[in-house]
CSV table of C-alpha atoms and ligand atoms in Angstrom, one decimal:
chain,number,residue,atom,x,y,z
A,1,UNK,CA,-42.4,14.9,44.5
A,2,UNK,CA,-41.1,18.4,44.8
A,3,UNK,CA,-41.1,20.6,41.8
A,4,UNK,CA,-38.9,23.1,43.4
A,5,UNK,CA,-35.7,24.2,41.6
A,6,UNK,CA,-32.5,25.6,42.9
A,7,UNK,CA,-32.8,29.4,43.7
A,8,UNK,CA,-36.6,29.3,43.9
A,9,UNK,CA,-37.9,31.3,46.8
A,10,UNK,CA,-40.1,29.7,49.4
A,11,UNK,CA,-42.1,31.0,52.3
A,12,UNK,CA,-42.6,29.0,55.5
A,13,UNK,CA,-43.1,29.0,59.2
A,14,UNK,CA,-40.4,27.3,61.3
A,15,UNK,CA,-42.0,24.7,63.5
A,16,UNK,CA,-39.2,22.6,64.8
A,17,UNK,CA,-35.4,22.2,65.0
A,18,UNK,CA,-33.4,19.4,63.5
A,19,UNK,CA,-30.8,17.2,65.4
A,20,UNK,CA,-28.1,19.4,64.0
A,21,UNK,CA,-29.8,22.8,64.8
A,22,UNK,CA,-31.4,23.8,61.4
A,23,UNK,CA,-34.9,25.1,61.6
A,24,UNK,CA,-37.6,22.9,60.0
A,25,UNK,CA,-40.5,24.3,58.0
A,26,UNK,CA,-43.0,22.8,55.5
A,27,UNK,CA,-44.6,23.8,52.2
A,28,UNK,CA,-47.5,21.5,51.2
A,29,UNK,CA,-46.1,18.6,53.2
A,30,UNK,CA,-42.6,19.1,51.8
A,31,UNK,CA,-40.0,19.5,54.6
A,32,UNK,CA,-37.3,22.2,54.5
A,33,UNK,CA,-34.2,22.5,56.6
A,34,UNK,CA,-33.2,26.2,57.0
A,35,UNK,CA,-30.1,27.1,58.9
A,36,UNK,CA,-30.1,30.2,61.2
A,37,UNK,CA,-33.8,30.2,61.9
A,38,UNK,CA,-35.7,29.8,65.1
A,39,UNK,CA,-39.0,28.1,65.9
A,40,UNK,CA,-41.8,30.6,65.3
A,41,UNK,CA,-39.9,32.6,62.6
A,42,UNK,CA,-41.9,33.2,59.4
A,43,UNK,CA,-39.2,33.3,56.7
A,44,UNK,CA,-38.4,33.6,53.1
A,45,UNK,CA,-35.6,31.2,51.9
A,46,UNK,CA,-33.8,30.3,48.7
A,47,UNK,CA,-33.8,26.7,47.6
A,48,UNK,CA,-30.4,25.1,47.6
A,49,UNK,CA,-30.9,21.4,47.2
A,50,UNK,CA,-33.9,19.1,47.1
A,51,UNK,CA,-34.3,15.3,47.8
A,52,UNK,CA,-37.5,13.3,47.4
A,53,UNK,CA,-39.4,14.5,50.5
A,54,UNK,CA,-37.1,17.2,51.9
A,55,UNK,CA,-34.8,20.0,50.9
A,56,UNK,CA,-32.3,22.6,52.1
A,57,UNK,CA,-32.9,26.3,51.7
A,58,UNK,CA,-30.9,29.4,52.7
A,59,UNK,CA,-32.4,32.0,54.9
A,60,UNK,CA,-33.1,35.2,52.8
A,61,UNK,CA,-35.4,37.3,54.9
A,62,UNK,CA,-37.3,37.0,58.1
A,63,UNK,CA,-40.9,38.0,57.4
A,64,UNK,CA,-42.0,37.8,61.0
A,65,UNK,CA,-39.5,37.1,63.7
A,66,UNK,CA,-40.3,34.5,66.4
A,67,UNK,CA,-40.7,35.9,70.0
A,68,UNK,CA,-37.7,33.7,70.8
A,69,UNK,CA,-35.5,35.4,68.3
A,70,UNK,CA,-32.5,37.4,69.5
A,71,UNK,CA,-29.7,39.2,67.8
A,72,UNK,CA,-26.7,36.8,67.7
A,73,UNK,CA,-24.0,38.2,69.9
A,74,UNK,CA,-21.1,36.8,67.9
A,75,UNK,CA,-20.4,38.7,64.6
A,76,UNK,CA,-19.5,35.5,62.8
A,77,UNK,CA,-22.4,33.4,64.2
A,78,UNK,CA,-23.8,32.5,60.8
A,79,UNK,CA,-20.6,31.6,59.0
A,80,UNK,CA,-18.9,29.7,61.8
A,81,UNK,CA,-19.7,26.1,62.2
A,82,UNK,CA,-19.6,26.2,66.0
A,83,UNK,CA,-22.9,27.6,67.2
A,84,UNK,CA,-26.2,26.7,65.6
A,85,UNK,CA,-28.6,28.4,68.0
A,86,UNK,CA,-27.2,31.9,68.4
A,87,UNK,CA,-30.5,33.5,67.2
A,88,UNK,CA,-32.5,31.7,69.9
A,89,UNK,CA,-32.8,33.2,73.4
A,90,UNK,CA,-31.0,31.0,76.0
A,91,UNK,CA,-34.3,30.4,77.9
A,92,UNK,CA,-35.9,29.1,74.7
A,93,UNK,CA,-32.9,26.9,74.0
A,94,UNK,CA,-33.4,25.2,77.4
A,95,UNK,CA,-37.1,24.6,76.7
A,96,UNK,CA,-36.2,23.2,73.2
A,97,UNK,CA,-33.6,20.9,74.8
A,98,UNK,CA,-36.0,19.7,77.4
A,99,UNK,CA,-38.6,19.0,74.8
A,100,UNK,CA,-36.1,17.1,72.7
A,101,UNK,CA,-35.4,14.7,75.6
A,102,UNK,CA,-39.1,14.4,76.4
A,103,UNK,CA,-40.0,13.7,72.7
A,104,UNK,CA,-37.3,11.0,72.3
A,105,UNK,CA,-38.3,9.3,75.5
A,106,UNK,CA,-42.0,9.2,74.5
A,107,UNK,CA,-41.6,8.5,70.8
A,108,UNK,CA,-38.6,6.2,70.7
A,109,UNK,CA,-38.7,4.8,74.3
A,110,UNK,CA,-42.5,4.5,74.4
A,111,UNK,CA,-42.5,5.9,78.0
A,112,UNK,CA,-45.7,7.6,79.1
A,113,UNK,CA,-45.3,9.3,82.5
A,114,UNK,CA,-41.8,10.6,82.4
A,115,UNK,CA,-40.6,11.9,85.8
A,116,UNK,CA,-38.8,14.9,84.4
A,117,UNK,CA,-37.1,17.4,86.6
A,118,UNK,CA,-36.3,20.9,85.4
A,119,UNK,CA,-33.3,21.1,83.1
A,120,UNK,CA,-30.1,22.4,84.6
A,121,UNK,CA,-29.1,25.5,82.6
A,122,UNK,CA,-26.1,27.6,82.9
A,123,UNK,CA,-26.1,30.7,85.0
A,124,UNK,CA,-23.8,32.3,82.5
A,125,UNK,CA,-24.2,30.8,79.0
A,126,UNK,CA,-21.1,32.7,77.6
A,127,UNK,CA,-17.4,32.0,78.0
A,128,UNK,CA,-18.1,28.5,79.5
A,129,UNK,CA,-15.5,26.6,77.5
A,130,UNK,CA,-12.1,26.0,79.1
A,131,UNK,CA,-10.6,24.7,75.9
A,132,UNK,CA,-10.2,26.2,72.4
A,133,UNK,CA,-8.3,25.0,69.3
A,134,UNK,CA,-7.8,27.7,66.7
A,135,UNK,CA,-6.6,26.9,63.2
A,136,UNK,CA,-4.3,29.5,61.5
A,137,UNK,CA,-4.6,30.5,57.9
A,138,UNK,CA,-4.6,33.5,55.5
A,139,UNK,CA,-7.6,35.6,54.5
A,140,UNK,CA,-8.3,36.8,50.9
A,141,UNK,CA,-5.8,39.7,51.3
A,142,UNK,CA,-3.1,37.3,52.5
A,143,UNK,CA,-3.3,38.5,56.2
A,144,UNK,CA,-2.6,35.9,58.9
A,145,UNK,CA,-5.8,34.9,60.7
A,146,UNK,CA,-6.8,32.5,63.5
A,147,UNK,CA,-10.4,31.4,63.8
A,148,UNK,CA,-12.7,28.6,63.3
A,149,UNK,CA,-13.9,26.4,60.5
A,150,UNK,CA,-17.0,27.3,58.6
A,151,UNK,CA,-19.8,24.7,58.9
A,152,UNK,CA,-19.1,21.5,57.0
A,153,UNK,CA,-15.8,22.8,55.6
A,154,UNK,CA,-12.2,23.7,56.3
A,155,UNK,CA,-12.5,27.3,55.3
A,156,UNK,CA,-11.2,29.4,58.2
A,157,UNK,CA,-13.5,32.2,59.5
A,158,UNK,CA,-11.3,34.8,61.2
A,159,UNK,CA,-12.3,35.2,64.9
A,160,UNK,CA,-9.9,35.6,67.8
A,161,UNK,CA,-12.5,36.1,70.4
A,162,UNK,CA,-15.0,33.3,70.4
A,163,UNK,CA,-17.6,34.2,73.0
A,164,UNK,CA,-17.8,30.7,74.3
A,165,UNK,CA,-14.1,30.7,75.2
A,166,UNK,CA,-12.1,32.6,77.8
A,167,UNK,CA,-11.0,36.2,77.3
A,168,UNK,CA,-7.3,35.3,77.4
A,169,UNK,CA,-7.6,33.5,74.1
A,170,UNK,CA,-7.5,36.7,72.2
A,171,UNK,CA,-4.3,37.9,73.9
A,172,UNK,CA,-2.6,34.6,73.3
A,173,UNK,CA,-3.5,34.6,69.6
A,174,UNK,CA,-2.4,38.2,69.1
A,175,UNK,CA,1.0,37.5,70.6
A,176,UNK,CA,1.4,34.4,68.4
A,177,UNK,CA,0.3,36.4,65.4
A,178,UNK,CA,2.9,39.2,66.1
A,179,UNK,CA,5.5,36.5,66.5
A,180,UNK,CA,4.6,35.0,63.1
A,181,UNK,CA,4.6,38.4,61.4
A,182,UNK,CA,7.9,39.5,63.0
A,183,UNK,CA,9.7,36.3,62.0
A,184,UNK,CA,8.0,35.6,58.7
A,185,UNK,CA,6.4,32.3,60.0
A,186,UNK,CA,3.7,31.0,57.7
A,187,UNK,CA,0.4,29.4,58.7
A,188,UNK,CA,-0.1,25.8,57.7
A,189,UNK,CA,-2.1,25.2,54.5
A,190,UNK,CA,-4.0,21.9,54.5
A,191,UNK,CA,-4.1,21.5,50.7
A,192,UNK,CA,-0.4,22.0,50.0
A,193,UNK,CA,0.8,20.6,53.4
A,194,UNK,CA,3.1,23.7,53.6
A,195,UNK,CA,3.5,26.3,56.3
A,196,UNK,CA,4.6,25.9,59.9
A,197,UNK,CA,2.0,27.1,62.3
A,198,UNK,CA,-1.0,24.7,62.7
A,199,UNK,CA,-3.6,25.0,65.5
A,200,UNK,CA,-3.1,26.7,68.8
A,201,UNK,CA,-4.6,24.8,71.7
A,202,UNK,CA,-5.5,26.9,74.8
A,203,UNK,CA,-6.8,25.5,78.1
A,204,UNK,CA,-7.7,27.2,81.3
A,205,UNK,CA,-8.4,25.8,84.7
A,206,UNK,CA,-11.5,27.6,85.8
A,207,UNK,CA,-10.9,27.0,89.5
A,208,UNK,CA,-7.1,27.6,89.5
A,209,UNK,CA,-6.8,30.3,86.8
A,210,UNK,CA,-3.9,28.3,85.3
A,211,UNK,CA,-3.5,28.7,81.5
A,212,UNK,CA,-1.9,26.3,79.0
A,213,UNK,CA,-0.8,27.1,75.5
A,214,UNK,CA,0.2,24.3,73.1
A,215,UNK,CA,1.3,25.4,69.7
A,216,UNK,CA,1.0,22.7,67.0
A,217,UNK,CA,3.7,23.0,64.3
A,218,UNK,CA,4.3,21.3,61.0
A,219,UNK,CA,8.1,20.9,61.6
A,220,UNK,CA,10.6,20.2,64.3
A,221,UNK,CA,11.3,23.6,65.5
A,222,UNK,CA,9.7,27.0,66.2
A,223,UNK,CA,12.1,29.9,65.4
A,224,UNK,CA,12.8,32.3,68.3
A,225,UNK,CA,10.7,30.2,70.6
A,226,UNK,CA,12.2,31.8,73.7
A,227,UNK,CA,10.9,35.2,72.6
A,228,UNK,CA,7.4,33.8,72.2
A,229,UNK,CA,7.5,32.2,75.6
A,230,UNK,CA,8.6,35.4,77.1
A,231,UNK,CA,5.7,37.3,75.5
A,232,UNK,CA,3.1,34.7,76.5
A,233,UNK,CA,4.4,34.7,80.1
A,234,UNK,CA,3.2,38.3,80.4
A,235,UNK,CA,-0.4,36.9,80.4
A,236,UNK,CA,-1.6,36.4,84.0
A,237,UNK,CA,-2.1,32.7,84.8
A,238,UNK,CA,0.3,31.4,82.1
A,239,UNK,CA,1.5,28.1,83.6
A,240,UNK,CA,2.4,25.7,80.8
A,241,UNK,CA,3.7,26.4,77.3
A,242,UNK,CA,4.6,23.7,74.8
A,243,UNK,CA,4.9,22.7,71.2
A,244,UNK,CA,3.2,19.8,69.6
A,245,UNK,CA,4.8,18.3,66.6
A,246,UNK,CA,2.4,17.3,63.8
A,247,UNK,CA,4.0,16.8,60.4
A,248,UNK,CA,1.4,14.5,59.0
A,249,UNK,CA,-1.0,15.5,56.3
A,250,UNK,CA,-4.1,14.9,58.3
A,251,UNK,CA,-7.0,16.9,59.8
A,252,UNK,CA,-6.3,15.3,63.2
A,253,UNK,CA,-5.2,18.4,65.2
A,254,UNK,CA,-2.6,17.1,67.6
A,255,UNK,CA,0.4,14.9,66.9
A,256,UNK,CA,1.8,12.4,69.5
A,257,UNK,CA,4.9,14.4,70.4
A,258,UNK,CA,4.9,17.3,72.8
A,259,UNK,CA,8.0,19.4,73.5
A,260,UNK,CA,7.8,21.3,76.7
A,261,UNK,CA,8.9,25.0,76.6
A,262,UNK,CA,7.9,26.3,79.9
A,263,UNK,CA,6.3,25.0,83.2
A,264,UNK,CA,5.5,21.5,84.4
A,265,UNK,CA,3.9,20.2,81.2
A,266,UNK,CA,0.4,20.4,82.6
A,267,UNK,CA,-2.1,22.6,84.4
A,268,UNK,CA,-4.3,21.6,87.3
A,269,UNK,CA,-8.0,22.1,87.8
A,270,UNK,CA,-10.8,20.8,90.1
A,271,UNK,CA,-14.2,19.4,89.5
A,272,UNK,CA,-15.9,19.5,92.9
A,273,UNK,CA,-13.1,18.5,95.4
A,274,UNK,CA,-11.3,16.3,92.9
A,275,UNK,CA,-8.1,17.5,91.4
A,276,UNK,CA,-7.1,16.9,87.8
A,277,UNK,CA,-3.8,17.2,86.0
A,278,UNK,CA,-4.4,18.2,82.4
A,279,UNK,CA,-1.7,17.9,79.8
A,280,UNK,CA,-2.0,18.9,76.2
A,281,UNK,CA,-3.0,15.4,75.1
A,282,UNK,CA,-5.3,14.5,77.9
A,283,UNK,CA,-9.1,14.5,77.8
A,284,UNK,CA,-10.9,16.9,80.1
A,285,UNK,CA,-14.5,18.1,80.2
A,286,UNK,CA,-14.8,21.4,78.4
A,287,UNK,CA,-17.5,22.9,80.5
A,288,UNK,CA,-16.4,22.2,84.1
A,289,UNK,CA,-19.2,24.2,85.8
A,290,UNK,CA,-22.0,22.1,84.2
A,291,UNK,CA,-19.9,18.9,84.5
A,292,UNK,CA,-20.0,19.4,88.2
A,293,UNK,CA,-23.8,19.8,88.1
A,294,UNK,CA,-24.3,16.8,85.8
A,295,UNK,CA,-22.0,14.4,87.7
A,296,UNK,CA,-23.2,15.8,91.0
A,297,UNK,CA,-26.7,14.7,90.0
A,298,UNK,CA,-25.4,11.3,88.9
A,299,UNK,CA,-23.9,11.0,92.4
A,300,UNK,CA,-27.1,12.0,94.0
A,301,UNK,CA,-29.1,9.5,91.9
A,302,UNK,CA,-26.6,6.8,92.8
A,303,UNK,CA,-27.8,7.2,96.4
A,304,UNK,CA,-24.6,6.1,98.1
A,305,UNK,CA,-24.2,5.6,101.8
A,306,UNK,CA,-20.6,4.4,102.0
A,307,UNK,CA,-21.0,0.6,101.7
A,308,UNK,CA,-21.8,0.2,98.0
A,309,UNK,CA,-20.0,-1.5,95.2
A,310,UNK,CA,-20.3,0.7,92.1
A,311,UNK,CA,-19.4,0.1,88.4
A,312,UNK,CA,-18.7,3.2,86.3
A,313,UNK,CA,-18.9,2.0,82.6
A,314,UNK,CA,-17.4,4.2,79.8
A,315,UNK,CA,-15.5,6.0,82.6
A,316,UNK,CA,-13.0,8.0,80.4
A,317,UNK,CA,-10.5,9.7,82.7
A,318,UNK,CA,-12.5,8.6,85.7
A,319,UNK,CA,-14.3,11.8,86.5
A,320,UNK,CA,-17.5,10.1,87.6
A,321,UNK,CA,-15.6,7.2,89.3
A,322,UNK,CA,-13.6,9.6,91.5
A,323,UNK,CA,-16.7,11.5,92.4
A,324,UNK,CA,-18.5,8.3,93.4
A,325,UNK,CA,-15.5,6.8,95.2
A,326,UNK,CA,-15.8,9.5,97.9
A,327,UNK,CA,-19.0,7.9,99.0
A,328,UNK,CA,-18.8,4.3,98.0
A,329,UNK,CA,-17.0,1.2,99.3
A,330,UNK,CA,-15.5,0.4,96.0
A,331,UNK,CA,-15.7,1.7,92.4
A,332,UNK,CA,-14.7,-0.1,89.3
A,333,UNK,CA,-14.2,1.9,86.1
A,334,UNK,CA,-14.2,0.5,82.5
A,335,UNK,CA,-12.9,2.4,79.5
A,336,UNK,CA,-11.8,1.5,76.0
A,337,UNK,CA,-9.0,4.1,75.6
A,338,UNK,CA,-5.8,3.0,77.4
A,339,UNK,CA,-4.4,6.6,77.8
A,340,UNK,CA,-7.7,7.7,79.4
A,341,UNK,CA,-7.2,4.9,82.0
A,342,UNK,CA,-3.6,6.0,82.6
A,343,UNK,CA,-5.0,9.5,83.4
A,344,UNK,CA,-7.7,8.0,85.5
A,345,UNK,CA,-5.2,6.0,87.6
A,346,UNK,CA,-3.0,9.1,87.8
A,347,UNK,CA,-5.9,11.2,89.0
A,348,UNK,CA,-6.9,8.7,91.6
A,349,UNK,CA,-3.3,8.7,93.0
A,350,UNK,CA,-3.2,12.5,92.9
A,351,UNK,CA,-6.2,12.6,95.1
A,352,UNK,CA,-5.2,9.8,97.4
A,353,UNK,CA,-8.3,7.8,96.4
A,354,UNK,CA,-7.6,4.1,96.9
A,355,UNK,CA,-11.0,2.4,96.6
A,356,UNK,CA,-11.1,2.5,92.8
A,357,UNK,CA,-9.9,0.0,90.2
A,358,UNK,CA,-9.8,0.6,86.5
A,359,UNK,CA,-10.1,-1.8,83.6
A,360,UNK,CA,-9.0,-1.1,80.0
A,361,UNK,CA,-11.5,-2.7,77.5
A,362,UNK,CA,-14.9,-2.6,76.1
A,363,UNK,CA,-17.7,-2.4,78.6
A,364,UNK,CA,-19.6,-5.2,76.8
A,365,UNK,CA,-16.5,-7.5,77.2
A,366,UNK,CA,-15.1,-6.5,80.6
A,367,UNK,CA,-18.3,-6.5,82.5
A,368,UNK,CA,-19.6,-10.0,81.4
A,369,UNK,CA,-16.1,-11.5,81.9
A,370,UNK,CA,-15.8,-10.1,85.4
A,371,UNK,CA,-19.3,-11.1,86.2
A,372,UNK,CA,-19.0,-14.7,84.9
A,373,UNK,CA,-15.5,-15.5,85.9
A,374,UNK,CA,-14.9,-13.4,89.0
A,375,UNK,CA,-18.6,-13.2,90.2
A,376,UNK,CA,-18.4,-9.5,90.7
A,377,UNK,CA,-21.6,-7.7,91.7
A,378,UNK,CA,-22.8,-4.2,91.9
A,379,UNK,CA,-25.2,-2.2,94.0
A,380,UNK,CA,-25.2,0.6,91.5
A,381,UNK,CA,-24.1,0.8,87.9
A,382,UNK,CA,-23.4,4.1,86.2
A,383,UNK,CA,-23.0,4.4,82.4
A,384,UNK,CA,-21.9,7.4,80.4
A,385,UNK,CA,-21.6,6.0,76.9
A,386,UNK,CA,-20.8,7.9,73.6
A,387,UNK,CA,-23.6,8.9,71.3
A,388,UNK,CA,-24.3,5.4,70.0
A,389,UNK,CA,-25.4,4.4,73.5
A,390,UNK,CA,-24.7,1.0,75.3
A,391,UNK,CA,-24.0,-2.2,73.5
A,392,UNK,CA,-26.8,-4.7,74.1
A,393,UNK,CA,-24.4,-7.3,75.7
A,394,UNK,CA,-23.6,-4.6,78.2
A,395,UNK,CA,-27.2,-4.0,79.0
A,396,UNK,CA,-27.9,-7.7,79.2
A,397,UNK,CA,-25.1,-8.1,81.7
A,398,UNK,CA,-26.4,-5.2,83.8
A,399,UNK,CA,-29.8,-6.9,84.0
A,400,UNK,CA,-28.2,-10.2,85.0
A,401,UNK,CA,-26.2,-8.4,87.7
A,402,UNK,CA,-29.4,-6.7,88.8
A,403,UNK,CA,-28.0,-3.7,90.7
A,404,UNK,CA,-30.4,-1.8,92.9
A,405,UNK,CA,-30.0,1.3,90.7
A,406,UNK,CA,-28.8,2.2,87.2
A,407,UNK,CA,-27.7,5.7,86.6
A,408,UNK,CA,-27.5,6.6,82.9
A,409,UNK,CA,-25.6,9.7,81.8
A,410,UNK,CA,-26.3,10.4,78.2
A,411,UNK,CA,-25.3,12.8,75.4
A,412,UNK,CA,-27.9,11.5,73.0
A,413,UNK,CA,-31.5,11.1,74.2
A,414,UNK,CA,-32.4,9.0,71.2
A,415,UNK,CA,-30.1,6.1,72.1
A,416,UNK,CA,-30.8,6.8,75.8
A,417,UNK,CA,-34.5,6.2,75.0
A,418,UNK,CA,-33.7,2.9,73.3
A,419,UNK,CA,-31.5,1.7,76.2
A,420,UNK,CA,-34.0,2.8,78.8
A,421,UNK,CA,-36.7,0.8,77.0
A,422,UNK,CA,-34.5,-2.3,77.1
A,423,UNK,CA,-34.0,-1.9,80.9
A,424,UNK,CA,-37.7,-1.0,81.5
A,425,UNK,CA,-38.8,-4.2,79.8
A,426,UNK,CA,-36.6,-6.3,82.1
A,427,UNK,CA,-37.4,-5.0,85.5
A,428,UNK,CA,-36.2,-1.4,85.8
A,429,UNK,CA,-38.4,1.6,86.4
A,430,UNK,CA,-37.5,5.2,85.3
A,431,UNK,CA,-37.6,7.2,88.5
A,432,UNK,CA,-35.9,10.5,87.5
A,433,UNK,CA,-34.9,12.2,84.3
A,434,UNK,CA,-33.0,15.4,84.2
A,435,UNK,CA,-31.4,17.4,81.4
A,436,UNK,CA,-28.3,19.4,81.7
A,437,UNK,CA,-27.0,22.0,79.2
A,438,UNK,CA,-23.3,21.6,78.7
A,439,UNK,CA,-23.2,23.3,75.3
A,440,UNK,CA,-25.2,26.5,75.1
A,441,UNK,CA,-25.9,27.8,71.6
A,442,UNK,CA,-25.5,24.3,70.1
A,443,UNK,CA,-28.3,21.8,69.7
A,444,UNK,CA,-26.6,19.2,72.0
A,445,UNK,CA,-28.0,18.3,75.4
A,446,UNK,CA,-26.9,15.9,78.1
A,447,UNK,CA,-29.2,14.0,80.4
A,448,UNK,CA,-29.0,11.9,83.6
A,449,UNK,CA,-31.5,9.2,84.4
A,450,UNK,CA,-32.1,7.1,87.5
A,451,UNK,CA,-33.6,3.6,87.0
A,452,UNK,CA,-34.6,1.6,90.0
A,453,UNK,CA,-34.7,-2.1,90.2
A,454,UNK,CA,-38.3,-3.2,90.9
A,455,UNK,CA,-38.1,-6.8,91.9
A,456,UNK,CA,-35.0,-8.4,90.2
A,457,UNK,CA,-32.9,-10.3,92.6
A,458,UNK,CA,-29.4,-9.0,92.9
A,459,UNK,CA,-26.6,-11.6,92.2
A,460,UNK,CA,-24.6,-10.8,95.3
B,501,SAH,N1,-17.3,10.1,82.1
B,501,SAH,C1,-16.2,10.2,81.3
B,501,SAH,C2,-16.6,10.6,79.8
B,501,SAH,C3,-17.4,9.5,79.1
B,501,SAH,S1,-17.4,9.8,77.4
B,501,SAH,C4,-15.2,11.2,81.8
B,501,SAH,O1,-15.6,12.1,82.6
B,501,SAH,O2,-14.1,11.2,81.4
B,501,SAH,C5,-17.6,8.2,76.8
B,501,SAH,C6,-16.4,7.3,76.9
B,501,SAH,O3,-16.7,6.0,76.5
B,501,SAH,C7,-15.2,7.8,76.1
B,501,SAH,O4,-14.1,8.0,77.0
B,501,SAH,C8,-14.9,6.6,75.1
B,501,SAH,O5,-13.6,6.4,74.9
B,501,SAH,C9,-15.5,5.4,75.9
B,501,SAH,N2,-16.0,4.3,75.1
B,501,SAH,C10,-16.5,4.2,73.9
B,501,SAH,N3,-16.9,3.0,73.6
B,501,SAH,C11,-16.6,2.2,74.6
B,501,SAH,C12,-16.8,0.8,74.9
B,501,SAH,N4,-17.4,0.0,74.1
B,501,SAH,N5,-16.5,0.4,76.2
B,501,SAH,C13,-15.9,1.2,77.1
B,501,SAH,N6,-15.7,2.5,76.8
B,501,SAH,C14,-16.0,3.0,75.6
């Protein structure tokens, strides 16, 4: 039992980092989660809340800084809910992320000799995001601000130049702000459901330089919109400008209706040689440089020579499918969201790729059905599931189909470890494991794994 009270001061050494990026320290076996700390920091912190065996405390003072500690580059790093690791050097973040994968695979997966290859870090860990969504609001003095939500809340922290986003964001926001001030347009207020200007969505094609601005409004019309369009067009690269109508009282950012104001309604970008059309409502990877590395590695692990049949489960807009199709005989993609499959088919057409076929549905339903009814087979199966990992029926079917290789792309190494154990117990061997950092300064890490069939007979 803890006899700590709120506002007590504790002293501890940070020894680990939690899933969500808080530093972890102990006092007499009691565990503390302390935001904005780095492994190796000796800190003084103020108790905020305690549970039976752990508590939360607020960083008050750093007694001895960790050698890995750096000065956060962003002025609002501590308030903003976006980055958790801005006080940790990038090199150290990569080590931490690699260790996280290793620990999960050994502790949860029970693997002993993990064939880990060095994590793929970013050459430039700043300004890597091609997409930003800024909410608008008022500060304490009543000035219009755009920014980001504070951690675990909807209080807006003013910041028009997020260092993870592109430099043009600031210019776009300043022009919208001037437009609001000039014409007396008010930012949307969640509590009262009043005010016109909701989020601004900005996207940039890194390879093409094309920029898209989509302004979400709580209403049917944006006063003097031609004037805003004219102003935004002065920004080099501006290709698509639109309004998104969202009059619902919801924290979902985008509504369903888009009104095009300028341009073709989309921007274009490339991952590798594959071209993508990105409209305001479509999904697209936010870190295209690292996506290319991650999916390039998946392609390498798939070991294609041109004659293979490949299944890409949880295929989204088909990024991996289209990558694979360039080197396979046939690729089948499965995805639960119908709009994503519309985009996937559109993207295939756009690139003249004809050896892909997409299914809308759950991987754990489509795959068994196709296997049992239509006797499909696979030389390689690629999976890229959401955080909760693969459904067991899906894994069971994979084992029945017995492909030569399974390539697992994962955004959560804990569920990856669980699923790898399932496959390892049924005839697959982990051959390669490699981390890839898609989200620097956050605690997330992606991972790609190759599992090789060692003896199961393929049901060709
Ligand atoms: N590789 C994809 C992204 C994968 S993210 C791309 O590049 O676009 C994981 C995807 O799994 C999401 O698109 C999500 O909608 C989908 N998904 C979630 N549960 C699913 C299920 N049970 N069956 C199939 N797809 C699912």
